[in-house]
Structures are given as structure tokens and as C-alpha cells.
Short mmCIF file of N, CA and C in Angstrom, two decimals:
data_model
loop_
_atom_site.label_atom_id
_atom_site.label_comp_id
_atom_site.label_asym_id
_atom_site.label_seq_id
_atom_site.Cartn_x
_atom_site.Cartn_y
_atom_site.Cartn_z
N UNK A 236 0.61 -1.19 -0.01
CA UNK A 236 0.13 0.10 -0.11
C UNK A 236 0.98 1.09 -0.21
N UNK A 237 2.19 0.99 -0.27
CA UNK A 237 3.27 2.09 -0.23
C UNK A 237 3.11 2.46 -1.42
N UNK A 238 3.95 3.69 -2.00
CA UNK A 238 4.57 4.10 -3.22
C UNK A 238 5.93 3.46 -3.51
N UNK A 239 6.29 2.69 -4.49
CA UNK A 239 7.36 2.36 -4.80
C UNK A 239 8.23 3.45 -6.04
N UNK A 240 9.56 3.65 -5.44
CA UNK A 240 9.78 4.46 -6.20
C UNK A 240 11.76 4.08 -6.50
N UNK A 241 11.57 4.77 -8.06
CA UNK A 241 12.88 4.07 -8.09
C UNK A 241 13.88 5.05 -8.74
N UNK A 242 15.34 5.02 -8.39
CA UNK A 242 16.19 5.90 -7.79
C UNK A 242 17.18 5.62 -9.33
N UNK A 243 17.31 6.78 -10.28
CA UNK A 243 17.55 6.32 -11.61
C UNK A 243 19.40 6.69 -11.64
N UNK A 244 19.67 7.42 -10.48
CA UNK A 244 21.02 7.60 -10.06
C UNK A 244 21.41 7.39 -8.64
N UNK A 245 21.92 6.38 -8.35
CA UNK A 245 22.12 6.04 -7.04
C UNK A 245 22.85 6.68 -6.23
N UNK A 246 24.41 7.05 -7.02
CA UNK A 246 25.24 7.66 -6.85
C UNK A 246 25.12 9.11 -6.51
N UNK A 247 24.35 9.90 -7.66
CA UNK A 247 24.24 11.37 -7.25
C UNK A 247 22.94 11.21 -6.01
N UNK A 248 21.95 10.46 -5.47
CA UNK A 248 21.42 10.50 -4.49
C UNK A 248 22.29 10.11 -3.40
N UNK A 249 23.41 9.62 -3.32
CA UNK A 249 24.12 9.34 -2.12
C UNK A 249 24.95 10.73 -2.04
N UNK A 250 25.56 11.54 -3.02
CA UNK A 250 26.21 12.28 -2.88
C UNK A 250 25.13 13.91 -2.04
N UNK A 251 24.10 13.49 -2.94
CA UNK A 251 23.12 14.59 -1.80
C UNK A 251 22.97 14.07 -0.48
N UNK A 252 22.69 12.68 -0.28
CA UNK A 252 22.96 12.66 1.48
C UNK A 252 24.11 13.19 2.40
N UNK A 253 25.13 13.13 1.20
CA UNK A 253 26.47 12.97 1.97
C UNK A 253 26.48 14.78 2.15
N UNK A 254 25.64 15.75 1.59
CA UNK A 254 26.14 17.19 1.32
C UNK A 254 24.73 17.34 2.59
N UNK A 255 23.42 16.72 1.88
CA UNK A 255 22.42 17.49 2.94
C UNK A 255 22.45 16.69 4.00
N UNK A 256 22.71 15.54 4.19
CA UNK A 256 22.01 14.21 5.76
C UNK A 256 22.39 14.70 6.72
N UNK A 257 23.53 15.61 7.00
CA UNK A 257 24.27 15.92 8.07
C UNK A 257 23.44 16.64 9.26
N UNK A 258 23.07 15.84 10.33
CA UNK A 258 22.11 17.01 11.11
C UNK A 258 22.97 18.03 11.57
N UNK A 259 22.19 19.21 11.89
CA UNK A 259 22.72 20.43 12.39
C UNK A 259 23.76 20.11 13.62
N UNK A 260 23.10 19.45 14.55
CA UNK A 260 23.36 19.24 16.12
C UNK A 260 23.77 17.79 16.29
N UNK A 261 25.02 17.70 16.47
CA UNK A 261 25.37 15.80 16.90
C UNK A 261 25.38 15.89 18.39
N UNK A 262 25.19 14.86 19.08
CA UNK A 262 25.22 14.47 20.52
C UNK A 262 26.46 14.26 20.71
N UNK A 263 27.32 14.37 21.16
CA UNK A 263 28.39 13.01 20.82
C UNK A 263 29.58 13.40 22.48
N UNK A 264 30.27 12.24 22.41
CA UNK A 264 31.06 12.63 23.75
C UNK A 264 32.03 11.78 23.34
N UNK A 265 33.53 12.08 24.09
CA UNK A 265 34.47 10.99 23.67
C UNK A 265 34.97 10.43 25.01
N UNK A 266 35.48 9.50 24.69
CA UNK A 266 36.01 8.85 26.00
C UNK A 266 36.51 7.70 25.69
N UNK A 267 37.21 6.97 26.73
CA UNK A 267 38.23 5.89 26.38
C UNK A 267 37.41 4.81 27.05
N UNK A 268 37.71 3.58 26.26
CA UNK A 268 36.71 2.28 26.68
C UNK A 268 37.88 1.20 26.56
N UNK A 269 37.75 0.54 27.14
CA UNK A 269 38.98 -0.68 27.47
C UNK A 269 38.87 -1.65 26.23
N UNK A 270 37.43 -2.08 25.66
CA UNK A 270 37.14 -2.65 24.54
C UNK A 270 35.75 -1.89 23.92
N UNK A 271 35.83 -2.34 22.44
CA UNK A 271 34.79 -2.37 21.92
C UNK A 271 33.48 -3.41 22.44
N UNK A 272 32.05 -2.51 23.04
CA UNK A 272 31.36 -3.39 23.58
C UNK A 272 30.57 -4.03 22.54
N UNK A 273 29.82 -5.20 23.17
CA UNK A 273 28.68 -6.03 22.48
C UNK A 273 27.85 -5.08 22.10
N UNK A 274 27.25 -5.67 20.83
CA UNK A 274 25.62 -4.79 20.58
C UNK A 274 24.70 -4.12 21.66
N UNK A 275 24.27 -5.17 22.20
CA UNK A 275 23.88 -4.91 23.21
C UNK A 275 24.14 -5.21 24.68
N UNK A 276 24.56 -4.25 25.58
CA UNK A 276 25.20 -4.10 26.97
C UNK A 276 24.43 -3.26 27.64
N UNK A 277 24.16 -3.49 29.12
CA UNK A 277 24.00 -2.99 29.83
C UNK A 277 22.56 -2.23 29.43
N UNK A 278 21.95 -2.64 28.43
CA UNK A 278 20.64 -1.73 28.62
C UNK A 278 21.13 -0.69 27.06
N UNK A 279 22.04 -0.65 26.64
CA UNK A 279 21.97 0.24 25.48
C UNK A 279 22.40 -0.48 24.41
N UNK A 280 22.07 0.31 23.37
CA UNK A 280 22.14 -0.70 21.98
C UNK A 280 23.18 0.08 21.02
N UNK A 281 24.04 -0.41 20.69
CA UNK A 281 25.26 -0.02 20.07
C UNK A 281 25.71 -0.62 18.86
N UNK A 282 26.00 0.06 17.95
CA UNK A 282 26.51 -0.12 16.48
C UNK A 282 27.90 0.62 16.23
N UNK A 283 28.39 -0.02 15.21
CA UNK A 283 29.72 1.08 14.87
C UNK A 283 29.50 1.39 13.73
N UNK A 284 30.21 2.93 13.66
CA UNK A 284 30.11 4.03 12.52
C UNK A 284 31.39 4.34 12.15
N UNK A 285 31.42 5.16 10.78
CA UNK A 285 32.34 5.96 10.53
C UNK A 285 33.69 5.03 10.36
N UNK A 286 34.53 5.63 10.45
CA UNK A 286 36.02 5.07 9.58
C UNK A 286 36.18 3.38 9.95
N UNK A 287 35.83 3.09 11.31
CA UNK A 287 35.91 1.37 11.58
C UNK A 287 35.08 0.61 10.93
N UNK A 288 34.13 1.33 10.68
CA UNK A 288 32.65 0.87 10.09
C UNK A 288 32.98 0.61 8.68
N UNK A 289 33.27 1.49 8.13
CA UNK A 289 33.89 1.40 6.66
C UNK A 289 34.67 0.53 6.19
N UNK A 290 36.15 0.58 7.00
CA UNK A 290 36.93 -0.67 7.28
C UNK A 290 36.34 -2.13 7.20
N UNK A 291 35.44 -2.45 7.77
CA UNK A 291 34.68 -3.61 8.16
C UNK A 291 33.55 -3.96 7.09
N UNK A 292 33.07 -2.79 6.34
CA UNK A 292 32.59 -3.31 5.39
C UNK A 292 33.81 -3.19 3.92
N UNK A 293 34.44 -3.26 4.21
CA UNK A 293 35.83 -3.21 2.93
C UNK A 293 35.93 -2.10 2.33
N UNK A 294 35.95 -1.08 2.91
CA UNK A 294 35.89 0.33 2.44
C UNK A 294 36.76 1.46 2.81
N UNK A 295 38.00 0.90 3.10
CA UNK A 295 39.11 1.88 4.48
C UNK A 295 39.23 2.99 3.60
N UNK A 296 38.78 3.74 4.50
CA UNK A 296 39.05 5.79 3.98
C UNK A 296 39.95 6.23 4.61
N UNK A 297 40.79 5.80 5.79
CA UNK A 297 41.79 6.38 6.09
C UNK A 297 43.13 5.90 6.61
N UNK A 298 44.12 6.08 6.65
CA UNK A 298 45.12 5.41 6.51
C UNK A 298 45.99 5.28 7.55
N UNK A 299 45.12 6.09 8.47
CA UNK A 299 46.00 6.13 10.28
C UNK A 299 44.96 5.03 10.94
N UNK A 300 45.09 4.87 12.45
CA UNK A 300 43.86 4.07 13.13
C UNK A 300 42.91 5.19 13.58
N UNK A 301 42.18 4.54 13.18
CA UNK A 301 40.58 5.19 13.49
C UNK A 301 40.44 5.24 14.69
N UNK A 302 39.75 6.46 15.56
CA UNK A 302 38.84 6.28 16.79
C UNK A 302 37.59 5.54 16.12
N UNK A 303 37.10 5.06 17.54
CA UNK A 303 36.08 4.11 17.06
C UNK A 303 34.71 4.82 17.19
N UNK A 304 33.98 5.02 16.18
CA UNK A 304 32.36 5.83 16.59
C UNK A 304 31.56 4.95 16.74
N UNK A 305 30.90 4.95 17.85
CA UNK A 305 29.89 4.28 18.31
C UNK A 305 28.39 5.01 18.21
N UNK A 306 27.35 4.23 17.56
CA UNK A 306 25.72 4.81 17.80
C UNK A 306 25.46 4.32 19.23
N UNK A 307 24.86 5.02 19.69
CA UNK A 307 24.24 4.64 21.03
C UNK A 307 23.08 4.70 21.35
N UNK A 308 22.03 3.96 21.71
CA UNK A 308 20.61 4.22 22.11
C UNK A 308 20.45 3.60 23.43
N UNK A 309 20.05 4.72 24.06
CA UNK A 309 20.27 4.34 25.65
C UNK A 309 19.03 4.24 26.06
N UNK A 310 18.58 3.59 27.20
CA UNK A 310 17.17 3.64 27.56
C UNK A 310 16.86 5.34 28.31
N UNK A 311 15.54 5.15 28.18
CA UNK A 311 15.03 6.19 28.35
C UNK A 311 15.72 6.97 29.82
N UNK A 312 15.93 7.75 30.47
CA UNK A 312 16.78 8.53 31.69
C UNK A 312 18.03 8.10 31.81
N UNK A 313 18.56 7.73 31.00
CA UNK A 313 19.76 7.69 30.81
C UNK A 313 20.99 8.56 29.81
N UNK A 314 21.53 9.25 30.65
CA UNK A 314 22.39 10.41 29.81
C UNK A 314 23.56 9.73 29.07
N UNK A 315 23.67 10.41 28.09
CA UNK A 315 25.32 10.14 27.24
C UNK A 315 26.11 10.27 28.18
N UNK A 316 26.45 11.17 28.82
CA UNK A 316 27.56 11.35 30.01
C UNK A 316 27.45 10.00 31.26
N UNK A 317 26.81 9.54 31.09
CA UNK A 317 26.75 8.16 31.93
C UNK A 317 27.07 6.76 31.14
N UNK A 318 27.29 6.97 29.89
CA UNK A 318 27.42 5.84 29.25
C UNK A 318 29.16 5.34 29.36
N UNK A 319 29.71 6.24 29.26
CA UNK A 319 31.27 5.59 29.33
C UNK A 319 31.47 4.99 30.57
N UNK A 320 30.81 5.31 31.78
CA UNK A 320 31.13 4.44 33.05
C UNK A 320 30.47 2.84 32.80
N UNK A 321 29.04 3.36 32.67
CA UNK A 321 28.35 1.65 32.09
C UNK A 321 29.07 0.93 31.44
N UNK A 322 29.98 1.30 30.57
CA UNK A 322 30.73 0.31 29.31
C UNK A 322 32.57 0.30 30.18
N UNK A 323 32.76 0.67 31.16
CA UNK A 323 33.92 0.18 32.15
C UNK A 323 34.92 1.43 31.37
N UNK A 324 34.60 2.39 31.18
CA UNK A 324 35.28 3.59 30.65
C UNK A 324 35.14 4.87 31.20
N UNK A 325 36.05 5.87 30.76
CA UNK A 325 35.97 6.87 31.38
C UNK A 325 35.64 8.12 30.19
N UNK A 326 35.15 8.99 30.53
CA UNK A 326 35.43 10.55 29.82
C UNK A 326 36.43 11.15 29.61
N UNK A 327 36.77 11.35 28.22
CA UNK A 327 38.69 11.41 28.20
C UNK A 327 38.46 12.19 26.98
N UNK A 328 38.71 13.43 26.76
CA UNK A 328 39.31 14.49 25.53
C UNK A 328 40.68 13.61 25.09
N UNK A 329 41.61 13.97 26.04
CA UNK A 329 43.03 13.97 25.26
C UNK A 329 43.09 12.53 24.86
N UNK A 330 42.98 11.31 25.71
CA UNK A 330 43.45 9.47 25.30
C UNK A 330 42.30 9.21 24.82
N UNK A 331 41.37 9.59 24.52
CA UNK A 331 39.71 9.23 23.73
C UNK A 331 40.09 8.00 22.58
N UNK A 332 39.84 7.20 22.91
CA UNK A 332 39.86 6.10 21.35
C UNK A 332 38.36 5.67 20.84
N UNK A 333 37.49 6.28 21.89
CA UNK A 333 36.47 5.89 21.17
C UNK A 333 35.48 7.41 21.10
N UNK A 334 34.31 7.49 20.04
CA UNK A 334 33.16 8.93 20.04
C UNK A 334 32.00 8.25 20.42
N UNK A 335 31.54 8.07 21.42
CA UNK A 335 30.03 7.90 21.47
C UNK A 335 28.57 8.71 20.69
N UNK A 336 27.92 8.66 20.05
CA UNK A 336 27.19 9.44 19.16
C UNK A 336 25.56 9.20 19.68
N UNK A 337 25.01 10.20 20.28
CA UNK A 337 23.62 9.88 21.03
C UNK A 337 22.80 9.60 19.65
N UNK A 338 22.23 8.31 19.88
CA UNK A 338 21.38 8.03 18.63
C UNK A 338 20.07 7.34 19.10
N UNK A 339 19.17 8.90 19.80
CA UNK A 339 17.89 8.12 20.55
C UNK A 339 17.00 7.98 19.82
N UNK A 340 17.07 8.26 18.68
CA UNK A 340 15.99 7.69 17.61
C UNK A 340 16.21 6.32 16.76
N UNK A 341 17.14 5.89 17.20
CA UNK A 341 17.40 4.40 16.61
C UNK A 341 18.07 4.00 15.64
N UNK A 342 18.55 5.21 14.46
CA UNK A 342 18.50 5.26 13.37
C UNK A 342 19.78 4.39 12.83
N UNK A 343 20.96 4.20 13.78
CA UNK A 343 22.02 3.36 13.88
C UNK A 343 21.24 2.12 13.53
N UNK A 344 20.30 1.60 14.04
CA UNK A 344 19.87 -0.24 14.32
C UNK A 344 18.93 -0.44 13.24
N UNK A 345 18.04 0.62 12.34
CA UNK A 345 17.28 0.21 11.33
C UNK A 345 18.13 -0.24 10.11
N UNK A 346 17.84 -1.33 9.84
CA UNK A 346 18.65 -2.36 9.14
C UNK A 346 20.22 -2.39 8.99
N UNK A 347 20.70 -2.27 10.31
CA UNK A 347 22.07 -2.71 11.01
C UNK A 347 22.29 -4.01 10.47
N UNK A 348 23.69 -3.92 10.53
CA UNK A 348 24.26 -5.31 9.12
C UNK A 348 25.38 -6.09 9.95
N UNK A 349 25.76 -7.31 9.78
CA UNK A 349 26.80 -7.81 10.34
C UNK A 349 27.98 -7.50 9.41
N UNK A 350 29.16 -7.01 9.70
CA UNK A 350 30.67 -7.17 8.76
C UNK A 350 30.91 -9.06 9.06
N UNK A 351 31.66 -9.08 8.24
CA UNK A 351 32.44 -10.91 7.98
C UNK A 351 33.12 -11.16 9.08
N UNK A 352 33.26 -10.21 10.03
CA UNK A 352 34.14 -10.47 11.34
C UNK A 352 33.15 -10.42 12.55
N UNK A 353 31.76 -10.21 12.05
CA UNK A 353 30.86 -10.20 13.09
C UNK A 353 30.23 -8.74 13.78
N UNK A 354 31.13 -7.90 13.47
CA UNK A 354 30.84 -6.94 14.21
C UNK A 354 29.42 -6.33 13.82
N UNK A 355 28.60 -5.64 14.73
CA UNK A 355 27.44 -5.01 14.18
C UNK A 355 27.50 -3.55 13.53
N UNK A 356 27.16 -3.48 12.36
CA UNK A 356 27.47 -1.74 11.73
C UNK A 356 26.13 -1.14 11.59
N UNK A 357 26.13 0.20 11.37
CA UNK A 357 24.99 0.82 10.93
C UNK A 357 25.24 1.14 9.76
N UNK A 358 23.62 1.32 9.15
CA UNK A 358 23.72 0.96 7.20
C UNK A 358 24.32 1.86 6.97
N UNK A 359 24.63 1.27 5.47
CA UNK A 359 25.61 1.85 4.99
C UNK A 359 25.64 3.58 4.87
N UNK A 360 24.50 4.13 4.98
CA UNK A 360 24.28 5.58 4.54
C UNK A 360 24.90 6.22 5.98
N UNK A 361 24.51 5.57 6.83
CA UNK A 361 24.82 6.15 8.49
C UNK A 361 26.01 6.01 8.66
N UNK A 362 26.86 4.90 8.10
CA UNK A 362 28.27 4.92 8.25
C UNK A 362 28.69 6.18 7.22
N UNK A 363 28.65 6.47 6.39
CA UNK A 363 29.10 7.48 5.53
C UNK A 363 28.69 8.75 6.32
N UNK A 364 27.43 9.06 6.72
CA UNK A 364 27.19 10.15 7.56
C UNK A 364 28.52 10.23 8.47
N UNK A 365 28.46 9.34 9.39
CA UNK A 365 29.53 9.23 10.54
C UNK A 365 30.81 9.65 10.44
N UNK A 366 31.28 9.45 8.87
CA UNK A 366 32.74 9.99 8.49
C UNK A 366 32.72 11.15 8.61
N UNK A 367 31.77 12.49 8.27
CA UNK A 367 31.97 13.61 8.64
C UNK A 367 32.50 13.76 9.85
N UNK A 368 32.26 12.82 11.15
CA UNK A 368 32.80 13.35 12.09
C UNK A 368 34.10 13.23 12.64
N UNK A 369 34.73 12.58 11.63
CA UNK A 369 35.96 11.88 11.80
C UNK A 369 36.88 13.13 11.15
N UNK A 370 38.05 13.20 11.55
CA UNK A 370 39.32 14.47 11.14
C UNK A 370 39.31 14.16 9.85
N UNK A 371 39.25 14.94 8.88
CA UNK A 371 39.32 15.25 7.39
C UNK A 371 38.08 14.81 6.91
N UNK A 372 37.19 15.04 7.70
CA UNK A 372 35.57 13.93 7.49
C UNK A 372 35.48 14.19 5.85
N UNK A 373 35.38 15.42 5.23
CA UNK A 373 35.02 15.79 3.96
C UNK A 373 35.97 14.34 2.89
N UNK A 374 37.25 14.48 3.12
CA UNK A 374 37.95 13.52 2.46
C UNK A 374 37.88 12.06 2.39
N UNK A 375 37.57 12.01 3.75
CA UNK A 375 36.85 10.20 4.07
C UNK A 375 35.59 10.06 3.22
N UNK A 376 34.61 10.80 3.47
CA UNK A 376 33.28 10.77 2.96
C UNK A 376 33.48 10.80 1.45
N UNK A 377 34.06 11.66 0.68
CA UNK A 377 34.80 11.44 -0.62
C UNK A 377 34.95 10.21 -1.30
N UNK A 378 36.03 10.11 -0.47
CA UNK A 378 36.59 8.41 -0.49
C UNK A 378 35.79 6.97 -0.49
N UNK A 379 34.88 7.45 0.54
CA UNK A 379 33.49 6.34 0.64
C UNK A 379 32.98 6.14 -0.39
N UNK A 380 32.52 7.26 -0.79
CA UNK A 380 31.41 7.49 -1.80
C UNK A 380 31.62 6.76 -3.03
N UNK A 381 33.14 7.18 -3.39
CA UNK A 381 33.67 6.26 -4.58
C UNK A 381 33.82 5.04 -4.30
N UNK A 382 34.21 4.31 -3.11
CA UNK A 382 34.43 3.00 -2.74
C UNK A 382 32.93 2.12 -3.20
N UNK A 383 32.17 2.72 -1.90
CA UNK A 383 30.63 2.65 -2.33
C UNK A 383 30.29 2.57 -3.51
N UNK A 384 30.10 3.08 -4.89
CA UNK A 384 29.61 3.23 -5.91
C UNK A 384 30.90 1.97 -6.67
N UNK A 385 31.71 1.94 -6.51
CA UNK A 385 32.36 0.63 -7.01
C UNK A 385 32.02 -0.58 -6.58
N UNK A 386 31.67 -0.92 -5.22
CA UNK A 386 30.97 -1.92 -4.63
C UNK A 386 29.72 -2.38 -5.39
N UNK A 387 28.90 -1.14 -5.54
CA UNK A 387 27.47 -1.44 -5.93
C UNK A 387 27.47 -1.95 -7.31
N UNK A 388 28.28 -1.34 -8.26
CA UNK A 388 28.71 -1.81 -9.51
C UNK A 388 29.16 -2.98 -9.80
N UNK A 389 29.83 -3.60 -8.62
CA UNK A 389 30.68 -5.00 -8.83
C UNK A 389 29.44 -5.75 -8.66
N UNK A 390 28.63 -5.36 -7.42
CA UNK A 390 27.53 -6.43 -7.07
C UNK A 390 26.62 -6.70 -8.05
N UNK A 391 26.30 -5.44 -9.10
CA UNK A 391 25.49 -5.62 -10.29
C UNK A 391 25.83 -6.51 -11.35
N UNK A 392 26.87 -6.12 -11.25
CA UNK A 392 27.93 -7.27 -12.48
C UNK A 392 27.78 -8.64 -12.45
N UNK A 393 28.01 -8.92 -11.12
CA UNK A 393 27.84 -10.40 -10.38
C UNK A 393 26.86 -10.95 -10.64
N UNK A 394 25.43 -10.38 -10.90
CA UNK A 394 24.35 -10.86 -10.74
C UNK A 394 24.03 -11.65 -12.25
#
């Protein structure tokens, strides 16, 4: 009972999303975590995004070791500031190895995917948007769009 739409130029749609899809305000918190947490722990829902997720998808965009970006959906009443301690970590700007992104709407969980190594990843479009939060974010987004386009064409050619 819905409308079916056909996208004639997926690459153009992705470029538009990269340019227009970034929210004006993103609630985020830098922290140090001892390990990358499981997807569901302490009542939280957690998915990888950004450069680490892009690498898991086979589309590496950074040459240096990336800081882990995690989209976190917390239960009502849990503040983003409380989450590092719930995961055994601490808030830390200088020595941060992770960046927590508040995902109250659960966009990271809609169409989440498993990587070949078993990590739970945000949808590909959310991974791309997460790259905008990386150092040299626009360059990472541009590289990802190029690799995503190649991967899409390769998948079509193999059918």
C-alpha cells in the first residue's frame, strides 16, 4: 500500500545525502573504553559507524588508525555522560579511543548489518554520515562514496 520509487542515479542520491544529510547538531562524547562493547550491553544498543565501520565493510578510507565511532541508543533516563562508566570506561578528550554518538531515534539500528568479522554496523548510509565526524571528514566521505559506488557496480555485474 505504499509508493514504489525508482532511483535512476544512486550515486547522485548518495552525494546529495552526504551534502544534506548531516544533522545540524549531533550529541557526542569522547571517551576511553577498554574494549569495543557488544551490540547490546547494560541496556544500551550500540552499532559501529564511521571509519572503523567503513573498514569492516571493506571500504577503508583512512590510512591511520581510526577512533571508534559508536552510535548508542540508551534507555529513557540514561544520559550520554553516564554511558562511558556503564561500559567500563571514562570520559576523556585527550586520550579518547572512542566517540559516542547519541542515537535516541535508533537510526543506527534500522537496517543494521553484520560485517564478515561479526561486528554490528550501522546502515551504509549512516556509516557514510558518521565519516563526517572524523578528522578530514569530507575527504573520508568522498573516498567512501567512490568505494561504495564501485562496490555497488561490482555487485550488479556479478548478478
